[in-house]
Tab-separated table of C-alpha atoms in Angstrom:
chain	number	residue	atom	x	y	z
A	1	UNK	CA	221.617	266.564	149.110
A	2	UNK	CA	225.222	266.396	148.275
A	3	UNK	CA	228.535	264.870	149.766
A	4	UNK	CA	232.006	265.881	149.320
A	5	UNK	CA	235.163	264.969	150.690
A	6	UNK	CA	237.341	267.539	152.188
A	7	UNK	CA	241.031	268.322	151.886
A	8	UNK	CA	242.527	264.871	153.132
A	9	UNK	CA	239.760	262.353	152.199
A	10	UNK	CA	239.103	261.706	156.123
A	11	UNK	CA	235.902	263.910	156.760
A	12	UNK	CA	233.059	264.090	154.773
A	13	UNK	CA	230.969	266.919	154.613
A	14	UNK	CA	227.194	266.535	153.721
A	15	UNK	CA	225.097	269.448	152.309
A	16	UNK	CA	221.732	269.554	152.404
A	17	UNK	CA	219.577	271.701	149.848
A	18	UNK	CA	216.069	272.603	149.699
A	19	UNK	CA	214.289	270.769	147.251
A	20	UNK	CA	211.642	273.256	146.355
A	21	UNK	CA	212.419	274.992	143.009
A	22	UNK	CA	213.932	278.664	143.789
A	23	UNK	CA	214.954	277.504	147.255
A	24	UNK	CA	218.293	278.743	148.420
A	25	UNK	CA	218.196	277.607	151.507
A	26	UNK	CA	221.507	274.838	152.371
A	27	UNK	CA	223.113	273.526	155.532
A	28	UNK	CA	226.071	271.878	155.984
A	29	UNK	CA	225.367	269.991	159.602
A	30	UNK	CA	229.132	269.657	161.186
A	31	UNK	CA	231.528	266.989	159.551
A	32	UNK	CA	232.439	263.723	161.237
A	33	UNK	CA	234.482	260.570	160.335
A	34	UNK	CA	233.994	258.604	157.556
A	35	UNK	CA	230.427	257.033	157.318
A	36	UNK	CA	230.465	253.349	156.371
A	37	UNK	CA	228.302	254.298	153.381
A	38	UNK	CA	226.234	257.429	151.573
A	39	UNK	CA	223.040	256.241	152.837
A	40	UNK	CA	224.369	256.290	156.720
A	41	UNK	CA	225.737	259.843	155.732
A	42	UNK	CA	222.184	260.966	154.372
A	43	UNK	CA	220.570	259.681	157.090
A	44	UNK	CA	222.975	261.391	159.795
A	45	UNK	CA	222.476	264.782	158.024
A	46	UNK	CA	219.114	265.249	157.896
A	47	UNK	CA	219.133	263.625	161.831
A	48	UNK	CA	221.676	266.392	162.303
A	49	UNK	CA	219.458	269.104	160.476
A	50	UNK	CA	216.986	271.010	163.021
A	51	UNK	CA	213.753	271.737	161.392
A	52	UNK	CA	214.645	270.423	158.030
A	53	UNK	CA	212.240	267.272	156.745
A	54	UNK	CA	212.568	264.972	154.035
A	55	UNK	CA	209.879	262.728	151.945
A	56	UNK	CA	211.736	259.409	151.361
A	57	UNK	CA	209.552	258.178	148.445
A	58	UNK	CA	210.730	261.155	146.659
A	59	UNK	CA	214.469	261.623	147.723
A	60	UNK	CA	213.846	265.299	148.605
A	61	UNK	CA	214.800	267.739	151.046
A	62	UNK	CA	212.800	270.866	152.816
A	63	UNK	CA	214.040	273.976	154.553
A	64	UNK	CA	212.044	275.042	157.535
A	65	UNK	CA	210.238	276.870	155.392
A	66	UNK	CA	209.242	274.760	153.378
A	67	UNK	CA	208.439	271.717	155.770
A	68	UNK	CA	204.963	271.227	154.484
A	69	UNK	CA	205.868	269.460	151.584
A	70	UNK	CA	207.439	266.692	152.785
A	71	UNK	CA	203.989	266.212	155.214
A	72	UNK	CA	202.275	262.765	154.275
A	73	UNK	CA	198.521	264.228	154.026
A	74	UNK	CA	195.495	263.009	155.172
A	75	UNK	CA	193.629	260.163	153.518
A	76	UNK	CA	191.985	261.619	150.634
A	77	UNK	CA	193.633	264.698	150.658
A	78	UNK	CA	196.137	265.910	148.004
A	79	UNK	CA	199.642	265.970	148.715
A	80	UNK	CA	200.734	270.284	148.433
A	81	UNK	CA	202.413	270.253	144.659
A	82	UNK	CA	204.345	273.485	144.298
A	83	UNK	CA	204.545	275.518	141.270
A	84	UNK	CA	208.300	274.979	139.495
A	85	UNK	CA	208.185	279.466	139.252
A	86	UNK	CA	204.862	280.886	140.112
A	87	UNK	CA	205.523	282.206	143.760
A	88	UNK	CA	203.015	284.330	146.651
A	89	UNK	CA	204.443	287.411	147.885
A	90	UNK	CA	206.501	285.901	150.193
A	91	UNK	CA	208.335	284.251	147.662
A	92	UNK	CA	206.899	281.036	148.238
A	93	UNK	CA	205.708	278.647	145.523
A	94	UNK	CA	202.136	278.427	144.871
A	95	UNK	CA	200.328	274.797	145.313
A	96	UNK	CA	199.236	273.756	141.683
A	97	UNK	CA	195.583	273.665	142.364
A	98	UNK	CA	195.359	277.371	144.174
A	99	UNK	CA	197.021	279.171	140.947
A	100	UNK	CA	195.091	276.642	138.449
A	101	UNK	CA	191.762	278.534	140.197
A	102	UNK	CA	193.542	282.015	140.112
A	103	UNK	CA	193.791	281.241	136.766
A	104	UNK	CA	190.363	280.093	135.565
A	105	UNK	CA	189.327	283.196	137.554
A	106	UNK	CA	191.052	284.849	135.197
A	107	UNK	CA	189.502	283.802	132.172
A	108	UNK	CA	185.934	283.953	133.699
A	109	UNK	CA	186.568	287.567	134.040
A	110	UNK	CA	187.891	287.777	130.416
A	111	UNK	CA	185.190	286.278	129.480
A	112	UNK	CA	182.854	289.008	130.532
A	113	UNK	CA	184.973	291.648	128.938
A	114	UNK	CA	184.202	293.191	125.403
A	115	UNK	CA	185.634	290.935	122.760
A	116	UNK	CA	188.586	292.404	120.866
A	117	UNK	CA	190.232	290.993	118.040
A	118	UNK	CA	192.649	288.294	117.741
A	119	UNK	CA	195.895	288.683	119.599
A	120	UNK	CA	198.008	285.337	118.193
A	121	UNK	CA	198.716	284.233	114.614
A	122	UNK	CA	197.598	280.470	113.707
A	123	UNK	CA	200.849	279.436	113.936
A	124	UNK	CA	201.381	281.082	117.227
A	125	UNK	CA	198.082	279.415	118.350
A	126	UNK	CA	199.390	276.587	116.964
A	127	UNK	CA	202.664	276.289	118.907
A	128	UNK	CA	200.683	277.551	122.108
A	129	UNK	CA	198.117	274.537	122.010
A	130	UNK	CA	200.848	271.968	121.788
A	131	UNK	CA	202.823	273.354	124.699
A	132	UNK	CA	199.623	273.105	126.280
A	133	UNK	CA	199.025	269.713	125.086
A	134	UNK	CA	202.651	268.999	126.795
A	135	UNK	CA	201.703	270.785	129.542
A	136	UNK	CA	198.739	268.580	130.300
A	137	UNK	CA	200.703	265.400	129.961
A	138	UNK	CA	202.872	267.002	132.579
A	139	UNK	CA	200.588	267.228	135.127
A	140	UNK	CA	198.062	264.451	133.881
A	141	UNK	CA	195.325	264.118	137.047
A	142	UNK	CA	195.905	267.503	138.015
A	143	UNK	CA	193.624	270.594	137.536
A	144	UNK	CA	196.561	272.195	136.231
A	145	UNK	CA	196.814	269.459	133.384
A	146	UNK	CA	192.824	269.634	132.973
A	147	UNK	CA	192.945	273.471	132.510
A	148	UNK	CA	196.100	273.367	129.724
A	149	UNK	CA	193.754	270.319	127.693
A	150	UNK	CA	190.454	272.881	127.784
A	151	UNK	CA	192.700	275.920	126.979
A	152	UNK	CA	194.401	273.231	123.994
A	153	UNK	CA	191.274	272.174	122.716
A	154	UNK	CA	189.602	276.108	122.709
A	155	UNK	CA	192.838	277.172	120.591
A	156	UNK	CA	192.458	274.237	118.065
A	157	UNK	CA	188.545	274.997	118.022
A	158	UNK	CA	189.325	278.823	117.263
A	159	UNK	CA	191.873	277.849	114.567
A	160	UNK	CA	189.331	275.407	112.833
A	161	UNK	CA	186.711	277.876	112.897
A	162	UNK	CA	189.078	280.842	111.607
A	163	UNK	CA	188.186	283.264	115.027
């Protein structure tokens, strides 16, 4: 969420942006007088906003669209975590855990293909396992972290072992 002044200094216009990486989606609810402070002309905009929601522990903003995310869940369920680029068809962002699954799936069925040789270098491997290593730090707690630190260690296990 943004706020600007217009031309004058009297109004203030508030902006309010989808917080959901890729999002597009902004709305500028109508301007008004000044506000005695930012935090009364937050809170006026998203009243102001129809369908849009907002997760105040995180300072974030969702379209329609993207309402779910702002959704407190259920006790002992996981809050939705969007991928930052992976997207469905739609165009919407994935939830962490669904595309860590698509990908194990992936690599099960990789696994059970005929083994060809070698596609990286060591130093590419290299490189690769400590992004993944990064990765994992990233989203410690998360099947998405767990899968980069098994895919880490398999790389440094293949270099050691010269596959």
């Amino acid at each position: 969420m943004s706020i600007h002044l217009s031309r004058g200094g009297t109004l203030r216009r508030v902006v309010l942006s989808c917080d959901v990486a890729g999002c597009p989606v902004q709305v500028e609810p109508p301007a008004t007088e000044a506000w005695r402070n930012d935090t009364d002309a937050r809170l006026w905009a998203r009243e102001h906003a129809a369908g849009w929601t907002s997760d105040p522990g995180r300072q974030t903003d969702y379209c329609p669209g993207h309402a779910t995310f702002s959704a407190v869940p259920a006790s002992g369920d996981t809050p939705p975590r969007p991928t930052a680029t992976v997207r469905d068809p739609s165009g919407n962002p994935l939830n962490r855990d669904e595309y860590t699954q698509r990908l194990r799936e992936l690599l099960v069925a990789d696994d059970m293909a005929v083994e060809q040789a070698p596609l990286l270098t060591v130093a590419q491997a290299t490189v690769l396992a400590r992004l993944l290593d990064e990765l994992a730090g990233v989203y410690r707690g998360e099947s998405l972290g767990a899968l980069a630190r098994e895919l880490s260690a398999l790389l440094d296990s293949r270099r050691r072992d010269g596959v």
